[in-house]
PDB file of N, CA and C in Angstrom:
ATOM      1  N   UNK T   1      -5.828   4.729  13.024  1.00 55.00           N
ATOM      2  CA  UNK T   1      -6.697   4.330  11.942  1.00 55.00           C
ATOM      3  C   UNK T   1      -7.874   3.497  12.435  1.00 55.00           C
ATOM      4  N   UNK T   2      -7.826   3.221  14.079  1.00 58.00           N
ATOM      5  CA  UNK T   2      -8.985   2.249  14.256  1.00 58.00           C
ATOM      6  C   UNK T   2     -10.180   2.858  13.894  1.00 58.00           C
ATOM      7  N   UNK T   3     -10.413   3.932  14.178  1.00 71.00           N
ATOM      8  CA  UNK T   3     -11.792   4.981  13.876  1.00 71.00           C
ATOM      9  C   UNK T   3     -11.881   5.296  12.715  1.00 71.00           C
ATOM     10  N   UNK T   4     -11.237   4.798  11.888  1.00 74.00           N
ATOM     11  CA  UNK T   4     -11.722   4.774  10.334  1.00 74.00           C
ATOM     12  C   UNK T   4     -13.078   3.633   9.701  1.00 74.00           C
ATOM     13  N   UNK T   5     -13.817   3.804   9.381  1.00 85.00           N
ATOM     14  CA  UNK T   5     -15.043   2.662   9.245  1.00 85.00           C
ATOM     15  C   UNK T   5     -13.998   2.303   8.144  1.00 85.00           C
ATOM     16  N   UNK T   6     -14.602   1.049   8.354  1.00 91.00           N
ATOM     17  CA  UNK T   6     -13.724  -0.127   7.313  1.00 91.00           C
ATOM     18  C   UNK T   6     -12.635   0.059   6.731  1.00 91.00           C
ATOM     19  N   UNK T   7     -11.465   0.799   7.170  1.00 91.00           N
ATOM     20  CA  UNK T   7     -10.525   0.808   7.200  1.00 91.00           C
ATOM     21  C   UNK T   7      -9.548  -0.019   8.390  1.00 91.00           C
ATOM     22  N   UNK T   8      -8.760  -1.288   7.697  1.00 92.00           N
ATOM     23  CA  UNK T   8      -8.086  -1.675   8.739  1.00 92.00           C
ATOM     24  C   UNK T   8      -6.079  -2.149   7.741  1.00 92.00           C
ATOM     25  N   UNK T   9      -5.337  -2.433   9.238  1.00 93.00           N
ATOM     26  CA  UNK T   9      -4.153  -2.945   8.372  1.00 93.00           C
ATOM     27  C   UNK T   9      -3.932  -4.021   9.227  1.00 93.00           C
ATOM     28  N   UNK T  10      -2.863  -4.549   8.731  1.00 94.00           N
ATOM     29  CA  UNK T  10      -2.059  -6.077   9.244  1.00 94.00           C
ATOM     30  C   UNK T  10      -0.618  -5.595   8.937  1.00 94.00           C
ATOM     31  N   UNK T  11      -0.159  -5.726  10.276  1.00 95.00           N
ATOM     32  CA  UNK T  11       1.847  -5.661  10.202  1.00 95.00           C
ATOM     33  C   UNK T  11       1.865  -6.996   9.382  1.00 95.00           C
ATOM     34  N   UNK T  12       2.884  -6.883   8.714  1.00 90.00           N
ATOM     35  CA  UNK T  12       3.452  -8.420   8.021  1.00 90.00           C
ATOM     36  C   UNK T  12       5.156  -7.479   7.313  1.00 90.00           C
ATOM     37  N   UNK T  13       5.720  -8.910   7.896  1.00 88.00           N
ATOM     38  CA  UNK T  13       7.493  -8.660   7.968  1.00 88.00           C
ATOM     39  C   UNK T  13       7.856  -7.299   8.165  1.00 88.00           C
ATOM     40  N   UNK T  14       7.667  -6.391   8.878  1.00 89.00           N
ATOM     41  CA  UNK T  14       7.942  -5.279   9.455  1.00 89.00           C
ATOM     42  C   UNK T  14       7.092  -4.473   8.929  1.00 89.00           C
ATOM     43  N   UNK T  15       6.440  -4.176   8.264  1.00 93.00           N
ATOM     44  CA  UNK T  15       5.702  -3.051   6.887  1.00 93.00           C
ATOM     45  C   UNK T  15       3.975  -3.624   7.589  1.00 93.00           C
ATOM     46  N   UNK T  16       3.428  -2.703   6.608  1.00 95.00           N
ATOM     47  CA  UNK T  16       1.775  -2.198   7.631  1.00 95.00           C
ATOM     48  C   UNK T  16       1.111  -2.451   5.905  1.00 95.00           C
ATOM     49  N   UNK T  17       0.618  -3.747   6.012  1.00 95.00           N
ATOM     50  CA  UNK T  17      -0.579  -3.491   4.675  1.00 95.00           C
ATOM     51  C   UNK T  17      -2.023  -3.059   4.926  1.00 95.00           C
ATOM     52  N   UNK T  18      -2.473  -2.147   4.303  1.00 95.00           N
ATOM     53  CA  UNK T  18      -3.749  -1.021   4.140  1.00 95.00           C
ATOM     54  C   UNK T  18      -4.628  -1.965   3.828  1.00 95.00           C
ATOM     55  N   UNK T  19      -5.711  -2.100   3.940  1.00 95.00           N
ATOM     56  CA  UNK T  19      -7.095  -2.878   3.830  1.00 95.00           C
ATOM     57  C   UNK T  19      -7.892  -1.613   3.494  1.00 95.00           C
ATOM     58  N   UNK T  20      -9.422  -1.444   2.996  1.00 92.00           N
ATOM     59  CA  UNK T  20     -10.429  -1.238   2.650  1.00 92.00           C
ATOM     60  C   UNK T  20     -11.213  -1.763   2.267  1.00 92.00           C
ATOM     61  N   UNK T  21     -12.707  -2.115   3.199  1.00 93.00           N
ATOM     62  CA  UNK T  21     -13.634  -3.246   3.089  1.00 93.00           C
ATOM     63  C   UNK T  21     -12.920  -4.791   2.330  1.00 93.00           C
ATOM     64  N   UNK T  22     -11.842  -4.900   3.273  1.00 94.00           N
ATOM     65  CA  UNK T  22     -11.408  -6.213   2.700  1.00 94.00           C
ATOM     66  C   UNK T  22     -10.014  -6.342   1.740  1.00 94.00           C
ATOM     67  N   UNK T  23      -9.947  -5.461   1.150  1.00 94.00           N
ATOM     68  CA  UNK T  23      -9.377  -5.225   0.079  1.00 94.00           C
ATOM     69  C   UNK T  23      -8.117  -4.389   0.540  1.00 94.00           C
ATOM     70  N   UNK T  24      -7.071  -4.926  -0.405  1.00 94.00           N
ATOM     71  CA  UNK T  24      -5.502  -4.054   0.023  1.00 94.00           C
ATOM     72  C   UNK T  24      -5.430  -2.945  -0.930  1.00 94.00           C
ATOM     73  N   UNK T  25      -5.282  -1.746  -0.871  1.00 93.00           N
ATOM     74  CA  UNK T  25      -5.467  -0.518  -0.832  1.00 93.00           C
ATOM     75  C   UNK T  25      -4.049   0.166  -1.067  1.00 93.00           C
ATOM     76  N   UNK T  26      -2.857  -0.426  -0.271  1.00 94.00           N
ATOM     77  CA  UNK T  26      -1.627   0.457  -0.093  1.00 94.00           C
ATOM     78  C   UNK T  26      -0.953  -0.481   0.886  1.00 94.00           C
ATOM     79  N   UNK T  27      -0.174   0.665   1.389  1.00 94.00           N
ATOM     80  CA  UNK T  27       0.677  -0.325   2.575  1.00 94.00           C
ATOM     81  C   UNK T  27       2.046   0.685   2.963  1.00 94.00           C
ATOM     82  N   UNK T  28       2.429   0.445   3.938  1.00 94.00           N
ATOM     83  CA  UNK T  28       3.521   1.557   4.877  1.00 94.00           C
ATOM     84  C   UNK T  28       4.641   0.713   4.477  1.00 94.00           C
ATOM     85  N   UNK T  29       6.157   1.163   3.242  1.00 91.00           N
ATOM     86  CA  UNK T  29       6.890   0.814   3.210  1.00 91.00           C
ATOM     87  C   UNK T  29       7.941   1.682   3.448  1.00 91.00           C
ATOM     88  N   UNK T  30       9.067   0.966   4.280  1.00 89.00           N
ATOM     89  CA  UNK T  30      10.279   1.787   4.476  1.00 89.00           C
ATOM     90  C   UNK T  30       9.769   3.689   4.628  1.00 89.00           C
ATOM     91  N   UNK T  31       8.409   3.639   5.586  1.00 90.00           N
ATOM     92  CA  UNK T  31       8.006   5.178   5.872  1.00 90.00           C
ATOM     93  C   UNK T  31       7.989   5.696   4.580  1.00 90.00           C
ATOM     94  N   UNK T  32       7.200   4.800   3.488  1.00 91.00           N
ATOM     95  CA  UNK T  32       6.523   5.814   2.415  1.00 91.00           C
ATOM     96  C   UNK T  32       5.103   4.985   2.567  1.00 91.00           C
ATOM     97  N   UNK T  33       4.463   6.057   2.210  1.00 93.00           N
ATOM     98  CA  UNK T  33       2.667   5.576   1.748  1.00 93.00           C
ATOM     99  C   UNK T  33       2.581   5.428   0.070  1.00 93.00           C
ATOM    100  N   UNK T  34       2.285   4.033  -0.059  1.00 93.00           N
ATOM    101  CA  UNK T  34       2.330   4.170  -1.222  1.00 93.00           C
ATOM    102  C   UNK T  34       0.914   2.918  -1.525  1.00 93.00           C
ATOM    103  N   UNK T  35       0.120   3.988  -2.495  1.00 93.00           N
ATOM    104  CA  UNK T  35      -1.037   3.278  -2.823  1.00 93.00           C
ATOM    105  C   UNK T  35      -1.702   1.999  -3.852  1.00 93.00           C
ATOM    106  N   UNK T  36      -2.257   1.837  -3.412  1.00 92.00           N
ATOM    107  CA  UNK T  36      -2.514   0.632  -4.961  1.00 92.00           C
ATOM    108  C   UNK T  36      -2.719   0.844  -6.622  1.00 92.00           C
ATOM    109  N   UNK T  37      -2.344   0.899  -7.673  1.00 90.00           N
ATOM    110  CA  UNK T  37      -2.273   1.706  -8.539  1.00 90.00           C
ATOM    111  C   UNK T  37      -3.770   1.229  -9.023  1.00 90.00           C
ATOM    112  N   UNK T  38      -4.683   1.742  -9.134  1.00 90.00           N
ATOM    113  CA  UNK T  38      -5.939   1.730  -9.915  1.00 90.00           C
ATOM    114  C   UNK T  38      -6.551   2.887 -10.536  1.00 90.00           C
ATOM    115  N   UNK T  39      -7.820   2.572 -11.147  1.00 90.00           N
ATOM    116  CA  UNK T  39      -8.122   3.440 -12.299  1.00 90.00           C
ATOM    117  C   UNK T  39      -9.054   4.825 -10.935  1.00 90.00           C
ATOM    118  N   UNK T  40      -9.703   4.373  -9.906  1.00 89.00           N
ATOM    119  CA  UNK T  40     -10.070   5.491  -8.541  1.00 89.00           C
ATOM    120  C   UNK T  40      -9.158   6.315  -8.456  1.00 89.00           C
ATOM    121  N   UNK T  41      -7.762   5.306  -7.851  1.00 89.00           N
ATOM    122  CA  UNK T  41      -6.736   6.492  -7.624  1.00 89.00           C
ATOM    123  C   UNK T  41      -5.988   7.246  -8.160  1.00 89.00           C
ATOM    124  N   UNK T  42      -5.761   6.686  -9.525  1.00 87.00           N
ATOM    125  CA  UNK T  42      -5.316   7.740 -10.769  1.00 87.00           C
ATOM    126  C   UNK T  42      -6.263   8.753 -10.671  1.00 87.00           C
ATOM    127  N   UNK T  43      -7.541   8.811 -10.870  1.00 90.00           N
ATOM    128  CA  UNK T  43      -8.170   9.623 -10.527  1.00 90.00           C
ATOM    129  C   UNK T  43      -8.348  10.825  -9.791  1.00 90.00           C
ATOM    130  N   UNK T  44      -7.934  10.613  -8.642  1.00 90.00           N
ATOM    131  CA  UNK T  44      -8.014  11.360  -7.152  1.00 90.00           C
ATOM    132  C   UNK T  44      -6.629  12.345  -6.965  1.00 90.00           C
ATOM    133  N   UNK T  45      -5.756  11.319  -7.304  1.00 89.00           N
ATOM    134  CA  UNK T  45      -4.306  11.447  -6.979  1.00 89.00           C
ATOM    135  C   UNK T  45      -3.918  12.522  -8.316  1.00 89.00           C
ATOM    136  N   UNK T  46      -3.347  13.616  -8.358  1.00 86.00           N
ATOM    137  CA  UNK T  46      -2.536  14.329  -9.445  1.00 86.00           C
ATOM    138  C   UNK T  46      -1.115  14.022  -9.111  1.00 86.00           C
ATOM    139  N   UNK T  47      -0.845  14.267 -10.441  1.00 88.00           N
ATOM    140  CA  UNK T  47       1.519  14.613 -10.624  1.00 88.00           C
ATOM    141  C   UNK T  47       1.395  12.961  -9.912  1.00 88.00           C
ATOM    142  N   UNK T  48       1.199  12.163 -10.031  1.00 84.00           N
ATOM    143  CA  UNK T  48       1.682  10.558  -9.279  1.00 84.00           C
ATOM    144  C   UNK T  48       3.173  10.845  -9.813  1.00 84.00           C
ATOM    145  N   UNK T  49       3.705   9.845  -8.842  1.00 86.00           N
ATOM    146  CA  UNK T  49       5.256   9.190  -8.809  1.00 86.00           C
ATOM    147  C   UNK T  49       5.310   8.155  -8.540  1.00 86.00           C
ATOM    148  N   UNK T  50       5.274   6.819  -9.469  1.00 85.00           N
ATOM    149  CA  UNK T  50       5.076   5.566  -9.226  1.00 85.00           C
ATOM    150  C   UNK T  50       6.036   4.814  -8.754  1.00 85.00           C
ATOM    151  N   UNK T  51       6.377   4.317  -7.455  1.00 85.00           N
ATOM    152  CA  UNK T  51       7.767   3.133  -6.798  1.00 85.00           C
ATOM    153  C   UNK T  51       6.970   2.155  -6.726  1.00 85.00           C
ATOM    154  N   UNK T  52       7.986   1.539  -6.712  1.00 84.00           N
ATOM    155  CA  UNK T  52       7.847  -0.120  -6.629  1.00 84.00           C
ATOM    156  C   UNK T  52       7.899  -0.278  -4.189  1.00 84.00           C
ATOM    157  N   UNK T  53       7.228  -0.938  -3.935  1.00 83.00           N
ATOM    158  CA  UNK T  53       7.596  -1.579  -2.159  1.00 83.00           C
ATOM    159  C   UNK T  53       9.096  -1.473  -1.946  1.00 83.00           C
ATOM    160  N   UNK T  54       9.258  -2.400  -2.899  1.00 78.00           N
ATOM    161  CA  UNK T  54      10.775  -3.141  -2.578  1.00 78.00           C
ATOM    162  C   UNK T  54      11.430  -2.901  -3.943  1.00 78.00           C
ATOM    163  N   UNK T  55      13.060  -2.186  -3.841  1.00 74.00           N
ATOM    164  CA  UNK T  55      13.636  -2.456  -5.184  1.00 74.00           C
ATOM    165  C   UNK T  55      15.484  -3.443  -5.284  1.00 74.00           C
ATOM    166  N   UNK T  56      14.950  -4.193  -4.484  1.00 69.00           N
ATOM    167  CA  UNK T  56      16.362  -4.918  -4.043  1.00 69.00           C
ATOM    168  C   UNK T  56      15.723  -6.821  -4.669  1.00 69.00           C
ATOM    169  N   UNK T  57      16.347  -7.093  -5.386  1.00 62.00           N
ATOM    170  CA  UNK T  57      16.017  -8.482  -5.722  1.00 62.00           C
ATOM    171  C   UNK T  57      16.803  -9.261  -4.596  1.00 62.00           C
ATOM    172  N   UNK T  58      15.851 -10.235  -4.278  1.00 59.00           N
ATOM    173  CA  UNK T  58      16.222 -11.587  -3.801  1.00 59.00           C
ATOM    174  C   UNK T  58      17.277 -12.403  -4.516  1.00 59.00           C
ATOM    175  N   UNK T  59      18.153 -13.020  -3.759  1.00 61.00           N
ATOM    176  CA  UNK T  59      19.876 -13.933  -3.973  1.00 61.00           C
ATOM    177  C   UNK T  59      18.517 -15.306  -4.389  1.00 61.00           C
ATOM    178  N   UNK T  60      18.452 -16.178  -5.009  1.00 62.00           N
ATOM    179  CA  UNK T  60      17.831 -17.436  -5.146  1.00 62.00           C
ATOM    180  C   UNK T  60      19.312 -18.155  -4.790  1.00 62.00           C
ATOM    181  N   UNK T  61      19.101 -18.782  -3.480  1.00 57.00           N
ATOM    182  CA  UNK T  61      20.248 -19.914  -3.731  1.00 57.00           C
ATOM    183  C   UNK T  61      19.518 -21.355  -3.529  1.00 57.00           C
TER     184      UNK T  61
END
């Protein structure tokens, strides 16, 4: 992805968050691509299937 103009990411806690001019975009979870939900990518995107990153809640102790 380096040769993407203004496209960049940041590893953070194992997973790859997506940037665009600044801005988070998506992000590589558990080897799915899953995008930022906005009114562009509704757009672009047909048949969507919306997940959540993560579907395991945190223990608060």
């Amino acid at each position: 992805m380096s040769d993407l103009e203004d496209i960049n990411y940041r590893k953070m806690m194992g997973e790859y968050i997506l940037y665009y001019k600044d801005k988070i975009i998506g992000g590589v979870y558990d080897d799915r691509l899953l995008i930022k939900q906005t009114d562009k990518a509704k757009e672009m995107i047909r048949d969507v299937v919306y997940e959540l990153p993560y579907t395991k809640k945190k223990n608060k102790n």
